[in-house]
Each structure stands twice: as C-alpha cells, then as structure tokens.
Short mmCIF file of C-alpha atoms and ligand atoms in Angstrom, two decimals:
data_model
loop_
_atom_site.label_atom_id
_atom_site.label_comp_id
_atom_site.label_asym_id
_atom_site.label_seq_id
_atom_site.Cartn_x
_atom_site.Cartn_y
_atom_site.Cartn_z
CA MET K 1 123.01 103.83 105.84
CA ILE K 2 121.51 102.60 109.20
CA LYS K 3 119.33 99.46 108.68
CA LEU K 4 115.68 99.55 109.79
CA MET K 5 116.10 96.19 111.27
CA ASP K 6 118.61 95.01 113.43
CA SER K 7 118.61 91.62 112.59
CA GLU K 8 118.58 90.12 108.95
CA PRO K 9 119.55 86.58 110.05
CA GLU K 10 118.59 84.32 107.18
CA ILE K 11 117.93 86.26 103.75
CA ASN K 12 120.70 88.67 102.12
CA GLY K 13 118.66 91.98 101.75
CA GLU K 14 121.54 93.51 99.30
CA SER K 15 121.04 90.39 96.72
CA GLU K 16 120.46 91.49 93.19
CA GLU K 17 118.78 88.07 92.40
CA GLY K 18 115.33 87.43 91.57
CA GLY K 19 112.09 88.56 89.60
CA SER K 20 110.81 92.53 89.61
CA LEU K 21 107.47 93.12 90.83
CA THR K 22 105.62 95.96 88.27
CA ASP K 23 102.22 97.32 89.24
CA CYS K 24 101.74 95.45 92.87
CA LYS K 25 98.42 95.02 93.75
CA GLY K 26 98.76 94.05 97.31
CA LEU K 27 97.49 90.36 97.43
CA VAL K 28 98.91 88.22 100.09
CA GLU K 29 98.96 84.81 100.53
CA LEU K 30 100.08 82.30 102.81
CA ARG K 31 99.65 78.61 101.65
CA ASN K 32 100.29 76.14 104.33
CA VAL K 33 103.07 77.69 105.96
CA LYS K 34 104.84 75.80 108.37
CA PHE K 35 108.07 77.43 110.30
CA ARG K 36 110.26 76.59 113.05
CA TYR K 37 113.36 79.39 114.16
CA PRO K 38 116.58 77.94 113.05
CA THR K 39 117.89 78.77 116.25
CA ARG K 40 115.25 76.50 118.21
CA PRO K 41 114.31 73.96 115.46
CA SER K 42 112.53 72.22 118.32
CA VAL K 43 109.62 74.14 118.53
CA ARG K 44 107.07 74.44 116.08
CA VAL K 45 105.71 77.68 115.93
CA LEU K 46 103.46 77.52 113.03
CA ARG K 47 102.22 74.48 111.52
CA ASP K 48 100.16 74.64 108.72
CA LEU K 49 99.13 78.43 108.48
CA SER K 50 97.09 79.71 105.71
CA MET K 51 95.89 83.29 104.69
CA THR K 52 94.27 84.93 101.57
CA ILE K 53 94.32 88.92 102.19
CA LEU K 54 92.80 90.49 99.11
CA PRO K 55 94.22 93.90 97.71
CA GLY K 56 93.37 96.77 100.26
CA SER K 57 91.85 94.84 102.53
CA TYR K 58 92.18 95.18 106.50
CA ILE K 59 92.69 92.05 108.38
CA ALA K 60 93.62 91.51 112.06
CA ILE K 61 95.74 88.57 113.60
CA VAL K 62 95.12 87.53 117.16
CA GLY K 63 96.11 84.91 119.59
CA ALA K 64 98.09 84.30 122.85
CA SER K 65 101.27 85.80 123.97
CA GLY K 66 103.93 83.50 121.88
CA SER K 67 101.18 81.80 119.64
CA GLY K 68 103.22 83.45 116.40
CA LYS K 69 101.90 86.41 115.23
CA SER K 70 104.89 88.49 115.03
CA THR K 71 106.66 85.71 113.57
CA VAL K 72 104.01 85.44 110.39
CA VAL K 73 104.91 89.25 109.81
CA GLN K 74 108.97 88.53 109.97
CA LEU K 75 107.86 85.91 107.13
CA ILE K 76 105.75 88.25 105.12
CA GLU K 77 109.04 90.61 105.42
CA ARG K 78 111.31 87.41 104.14
CA PHE K 79 113.63 87.71 107.42
CA TYR K 80 112.85 83.86 107.57
CA ASP K 81 111.92 81.59 104.41
CA PRO K 82 109.18 78.96 105.60
CA SER K 83 110.23 75.60 106.37
CA SER K 84 107.76 74.47 103.98
CA GLY K 85 104.55 76.36 102.20
CA GLN K 86 104.51 79.39 100.43
CA ILE K 87 103.83 82.87 100.96
CA LEU K 88 103.23 84.94 97.41
CA LEU K 89 102.35 88.36 96.63
CA ASP K 90 99.93 88.84 93.73
CA GLY K 91 100.72 84.86 93.13
CA GLN K 92 104.38 85.41 92.71
CA ASP K 93 106.26 83.44 95.49
CA ILE K 94 108.06 86.11 97.57
CA SER K 95 111.50 83.51 97.51
CA GLU K 96 111.61 83.83 93.81
CA LEU K 97 111.26 88.05 94.02
CA ASN K 98 114.23 90.26 94.32
CA VAL K 99 114.62 90.86 97.89
CA GLN K 100 115.12 94.87 97.80
CA ASP K 101 112.35 95.16 95.01
CA TYR K 102 109.95 93.19 97.48
CA ARG K 103 110.41 94.73 100.54
CA LYS K 104 109.69 98.35 98.60
CA GLN K 105 106.38 97.10 98.64
CA LEU K 106 106.15 96.84 102.82
CA ALA K 107 106.20 99.09 105.64
CA LEU K 108 106.28 97.61 109.09
CA VAL K 109 105.38 99.65 112.34
CA SER K 110 107.05 97.37 114.67
CA GLN K 111 105.78 96.18 118.38
CA GLU K 112 108.67 98.50 119.86
CA PRO K 113 109.22 101.50 117.29
CA THR K 114 113.17 101.98 117.05
CA LEU K 115 113.92 105.80 116.74
CA TYR K 116 117.29 106.44 116.46
CA ALA K 117 119.37 109.85 118.03
CA GLY K 118 119.02 112.40 115.66
CA THR K 119 116.65 114.74 114.34
CA ILE K 120 112.93 114.03 113.76
CA ARG K 121 113.67 114.84 109.95
CA PHE K 122 116.52 111.98 109.95
CA ASN K 123 114.12 109.57 111.80
CA VAL K 124 111.01 110.15 109.10
CA LEU K 125 113.51 109.96 106.16
CA LEU K 126 115.01 106.50 107.07
CA GLY K 127 111.56 104.94 105.77
CA ALA K 128 112.30 106.76 102.52
CA VAL K 129 112.69 104.00 99.13
CA LYS K 130 114.40 106.99 96.82
CA PRO K 131 117.46 108.67 97.81
CA VAL K 132 116.47 111.33 100.37
CA GLU K 133 117.66 114.12 98.68
CA GLU K 134 114.86 113.25 96.09
CA VAL K 135 112.09 113.33 99.04
CA SER K 136 110.45 116.71 98.69
CA GLN K 137 109.35 118.62 101.87
CA GLU K 138 105.57 118.03 100.59
CA GLU K 139 106.22 114.19 101.18
CA ILE K 140 107.75 114.50 104.48
CA ASP K 141 104.87 116.71 105.46
CA ARG K 142 102.04 114.48 103.78
CA ALA K 143 103.22 111.68 105.54
CA CYS K 144 103.61 113.06 109.14
CA LYS K 145 100.34 114.79 108.74
CA ASP K 146 98.63 111.22 107.63
CA ALA K 147 100.31 109.97 111.17
CA ASN K 148 98.63 112.65 113.16
CA ILE K 149 102.08 114.16 114.12
CA TYR K 150 102.71 117.06 111.96
CA ASP K 151 100.89 119.72 114.11
CA PHE K 152 103.19 118.46 117.30
CA ILE K 153 105.78 118.67 115.27
CA MET K 154 105.08 122.36 113.96
CA SER K 155 104.59 123.27 117.66
CA LEU K 156 108.41 122.43 118.35
CA PRO K 157 111.02 125.35 118.33
CA LYS K 158 113.13 123.63 115.78
CA GLN K 159 110.38 121.74 114.24
CA PHE K 160 111.84 119.09 111.73
CA GLU K 161 115.26 119.66 113.29
CA THR K 162 114.48 118.88 116.95
CA GLU K 163 116.52 116.16 118.12
CA VAL K 164 114.61 113.57 119.54
CA GLY K 165 117.27 111.85 121.98
CA GLY K 166 119.16 108.32 122.01
CA LYS K 167 115.85 106.01 121.23
CA GLY K 168 113.67 108.74 120.84
CA SER K 169 113.92 109.40 124.64
CA GLN K 170 112.80 112.87 124.37
CA LEU K 171 109.88 112.14 123.23
CA SER K 172 106.24 110.11 124.81
CA GLY K 173 105.69 106.86 123.72
CA GLY K 174 102.68 108.04 121.64
CA GLN K 175 104.71 110.55 119.42
CA LYS K 176 107.38 107.58 118.73
CA GLN K 177 104.37 105.72 117.28
CA ARG K 178 103.37 108.32 115.43
CA ILE K 179 106.75 109.17 114.19
CA ALA K 180 107.19 105.51 113.22
CA ILE K 181 103.78 105.47 111.60
CA ALA K 182 105.13 108.40 109.47
CA ARG K 183 108.35 106.41 108.68
CA ALA K 184 106.22 104.04 107.01
CA LEU K 185 104.18 106.28 104.90
CA LEU K 186 106.72 107.89 103.46
CA ARG K 187 107.27 104.43 101.81
CA ASN K 188 103.81 104.90 100.66
CA PRO K 189 103.93 101.13 100.62
CA LYS K 190 101.12 98.62 99.26
CA VAL K 191 101.21 96.67 102.14
CA LEU K 192 101.49 97.92 105.97
CA LEU K 193 102.56 95.37 108.51
CA LEU K 194 101.24 97.03 111.87
CA ASP K 195 102.49 95.26 114.89
CA GLU K 196 100.74 96.94 117.67
CA ALA K 197 102.45 97.67 120.83
CA THR K 198 101.64 95.51 124.03
CA SER K 199 103.00 98.91 126.34
CA ALA K 200 100.08 100.70 126.89
CA LEU K 201 99.73 104.19 126.00
CA ASP K 202 97.18 106.47 127.56
CA SER K 203 93.42 106.32 126.32
CA ASN K 204 93.90 109.90 125.15
CA SER K 205 97.10 109.14 123.27
CA GLU K 206 95.99 105.72 122.40
CA LYS K 207 92.97 107.28 120.37
CA VAL K 208 95.22 109.80 118.50
CA VAL K 209 97.67 106.65 117.20
CA GLN K 210 94.21 104.60 116.53
CA ASP K 211 93.24 107.73 114.43
CA ALA K 212 96.47 107.53 112.81
CA LEU K 213 96.56 103.89 111.85
CA ASP K 214 93.28 104.13 110.37
CA ASN K 215 94.75 107.25 108.10
CA ALA K 216 97.59 104.87 107.03
CA ALA K 217 95.74 101.67 106.36
CA LYS K 218 93.31 103.89 103.68
CA GLY K 219 94.15 102.37 100.27
CA ARG K 220 96.66 99.62 100.97
CA THR K 221 96.38 95.90 102.15
CA THR K 222 96.88 96.28 105.82
CA ILE K 223 97.96 93.72 108.19
CA ALA K 224 97.28 94.17 111.87
CA ILE K 225 98.60 92.17 114.78
CA ALA K 226 96.47 93.29 117.90
CA HIS K 227 96.49 93.50 121.42
CA ARG K 228 93.73 95.58 121.81
CA LEU K 229 90.94 93.96 120.20
CA SER K 230 88.52 97.22 120.60
CA SER K 231 91.35 98.79 117.48
CA ILE K 232 90.17 95.82 115.13
CA GLN K 233 86.16 95.64 115.19
CA ASN K 234 86.05 96.98 111.63
CA ALA K 235 88.38 94.65 110.28
CA ASP K 236 87.37 92.88 106.75
CA CYS K 237 88.21 89.30 108.52
CA ILE K 238 90.22 88.48 111.97
CA TYR K 239 92.37 85.67 112.19
CA TYR K 240 92.29 84.36 115.39
CA ILE K 241 95.88 81.61 115.65
CA ARG K 242 96.21 79.21 118.06
CA ASP K 243 98.61 76.20 117.89
CA GLY K 244 100.33 77.31 114.82
CA ARG K 245 97.44 77.51 112.60
CA VAL K 246 94.34 79.49 112.13
CA ALA K 247 91.71 78.62 114.70
CA GLU K 248 88.84 80.63 113.86
CA ALA K 249 88.59 83.32 110.81
CA GLY K 250 85.78 86.09 110.23
CA THR K 251 84.39 89.54 111.02
CA HIS K 252 84.09 90.32 114.73
CA ASP K 253 80.41 89.58 114.75
CA GLN K 254 80.91 86.47 113.08
CA LEU K 255 83.58 85.19 115.54
CA LEU K 256 81.53 86.51 118.34
CA ARG K 257 78.75 84.58 117.22
CA MET K 258 80.79 81.11 117.14
CA ARG K 259 81.71 81.50 120.94
CA GLY K 260 85.32 80.00 120.72
CA GLY K 261 88.62 81.43 121.04
CA TYR K 262 87.92 84.57 119.94
CA TYR K 263 84.84 85.24 122.39
CA GLU K 264 86.82 84.02 125.51
CA LEU K 265 89.59 86.84 124.48
CA VAL K 266 86.70 89.36 123.99
CA GLN K 267 85.30 88.16 127.17
CA LEU K 268 88.73 88.34 129.12
CA GLN K 269 89.37 91.90 127.75
CA ALA K 270 86.07 93.34 128.73
CA LEU K 271 86.73 91.46 132.22
CA HIS K 272 90.02 93.57 132.71
CA LYS K 273 88.63 96.65 131.79
CA HIS K 274 85.94 96.41 134.43
CA LYS K 275 88.43 95.55 137.34
CA GLN K 276 90.63 98.62 136.47
N1 ATP E 301 113.99 85.16 116.74
C1 ATP E 301 113.49 84.20 117.50
N2 ATP E 301 114.15 82.43 117.82
C2 ATP E 301 113.77 81.64 118.25
N3 ATP E 301 112.50 81.75 118.75
C3 ATP E 301 111.47 83.01 118.78
C4 ATP E 301 111.96 83.66 118.02
N4 ATP E 301 111.36 85.05 118.27
C5 ATP E 301 109.99 84.39 118.59
N5 ATP E 301 110.32 82.91 118.80
C6 ATP E 301 109.54 82.08 119.84
O1 ATP E 301 108.55 81.98 118.83
C7 ATP E 301 107.04 81.81 119.30
C8 ATP E 301 105.92 83.03 118.56
O2 ATP E 301 107.14 84.02 118.81
P1 ATP E 301 106.16 85.54 118.27
O3 ATP E 301 106.88 86.54 118.47
O4 ATP E 301 105.67 84.99 117.37
O5 ATP E 301 104.55 85.28 119.13
P2 ATP E 301 103.60 86.59 119.24
O6 ATP E 301 102.33 86.08 119.22
O7 ATP E 301 104.06 87.71 118.32
O8 ATP E 301 103.45 86.86 121.14
P3 ATP E 301 103.44 88.62 122.10
O9 ATP E 301 101.86 88.40 121.50
O10 ATP E 301 104.01 88.06 122.78
O11 ATP E 301 103.67 89.39 120.50
C9 ATP E 301 107.20 81.99 120.76
O12 ATP E 301 107.10 80.57 121.35
C10 ATP E 301 108.58 82.51 120.80
O13 ATP E 301 109.36 82.23 121.90
MG1 MG E 302 104.58 89.56 118.85
#
C-alpha cells in the first residue's frame, strides 16, 4: 500500500503496541509541549505550547512563516514525539495509544496535497481506513459531494476512472485540494487537520475549496492552520503562535481588540489586498 506520508522518521506506524481507543470524542490537548527536530537539535521550534481543543470545535493556528504551525500538526499526527510535555486525545497520552488505531481517528489535508498517478477513485480511496473492497460507492460519492468535487468528477467522460496524471498534473490546484479533502472525509475522522495551502488559488476556486472545508469541519474537531485570515473569522478559538508559544488566544474579535500580533497580521493582509 502506498503511504500517505513520505516520511515517518521517528515513530513506527505499524506497531501493534499501545492501548486502543473506544468511542473517541475528539478532545485534543497539548500540555507544555517542547520540541526540536532530531535532525536540527539546535533549534527550539516549540518552547512551551499548550492548547485545549474541545470536541467538535473549530480552532485555527496562525503565526509567521516558520513559527511552528505545521510542526504542531506533525506532532498531533504522531510523526514525532514531543521532547517534553504531552499530547492527549480524550485525556489519554497519545504516545500510550496504538499508533494505527490513533491515526484512524485523524485525517490531514496537507499544505501541498499529494496525488498519485492513477484514477480519481484510487486517489480518493487512499483515505480509506477499512479495506478498499469494503468501501461502498455511496461512501465515495458522499465524501466527494461534501468535498465539492462530485459534480466535476461526474462531468468527466470517465468519471471516477479518470486518470489524474503524475502527481495529479491533469487537475487544477483547487481540484487537487478538493480530491485531498474527499480523501480525508472518506475516513470520517474525529479530528480533522487542515494545513491551508500557501499557494494562492484564484478567488473563485478559493471559495469552492473554502466551502468544501467548512462542510468537512462539521461534526468533528477541526484544527486549521490558516494563512488567509479571512477564512477563520468564525473559528471558536484562534491561537497566535510566536517564539514557540501561544502568544495570544481568543476569537477573532477578542484578538482584534488586543491590538497585538494577530491584529498586526490582519492589518498586513488588508494592506496586501489593497496593493493588488
Ligand atoms: N523536518 C524538519 N527538520 C528540521 N527542521 C524543520 C523540519 N520541518 C520544519 N523545520 C523547522 O522548524 C521550524 C518550524 O517549521 P514549520 O514548518 O512548523 O513552520 P510553519 O509555521 O508551518 O511555516 P509556514 O507558514 O511557512 O508553513 C522552522 O524553523 C523550520 O525550518
Ligand atoms: Mg507550514
């Protein structure tokens, strides 16, 4: 089977060890997490990061490039373990849970969605947590509808059997992202991780992708890394990260009133918009 992730440096994803999860609620906590990449021990990426993310809530992580946002997502996925501190799901330390079982609760739509040469069906099915023979067409259709990509697929002569080309080269950026969202939704995850693409989409396909993400977030804990601040104004909580710590946390309005780092980011983006 093709791995969705190219690199699993630290943790053995096939390990049979660890406790199992039943009836996951989707409460995610980070407690005083410190982290350095093993390959670059001189850089303290996360210095003391804490967050409590309630089941079903939508939270956003913002901060400058290189501030550690994608690193947080990698730690939640357990591609690495924190140097110190804890990450918990429903109150259980994730390092004590069975990795395969744990990862079944999660889905990631990454910063650069990875598609593989093969059909659309093949690319969506990569998300399946059960054997692909057991996934019904209905489930595939539902994931694609929720990801706003179903009508596009149906408009193609070969529909789900359409070849996407190497790395999805025959699709647009927005179409690739929506296939990646469908793949994530096929998992029906308790916790959805969204690492928003930095590469700009045109505003029309941006809206279609945004609608797909809003749909995808319904009924599950969603942790979104946002570069376009306009997309997170309704988040239950926004965490502004600086120097490896949560520097500010609150709703969009609360953070604006603080007139701190988040406020400055918003001003900067508004300025860029005007210049365009
Ligand atoms: N695999 C890695 N090995 C070593 N250092 C890394 C690795 N990945 C990221 N880093 C470093 O960790 C820091 C945080 O990177 P991270 O990718 O988490 O930032 P980010 O906030 O997601 O940035 P962006 O907004 O540009 O996506 C950076 O200094 C980066 O160079
Ligand atoms: Mg990143």
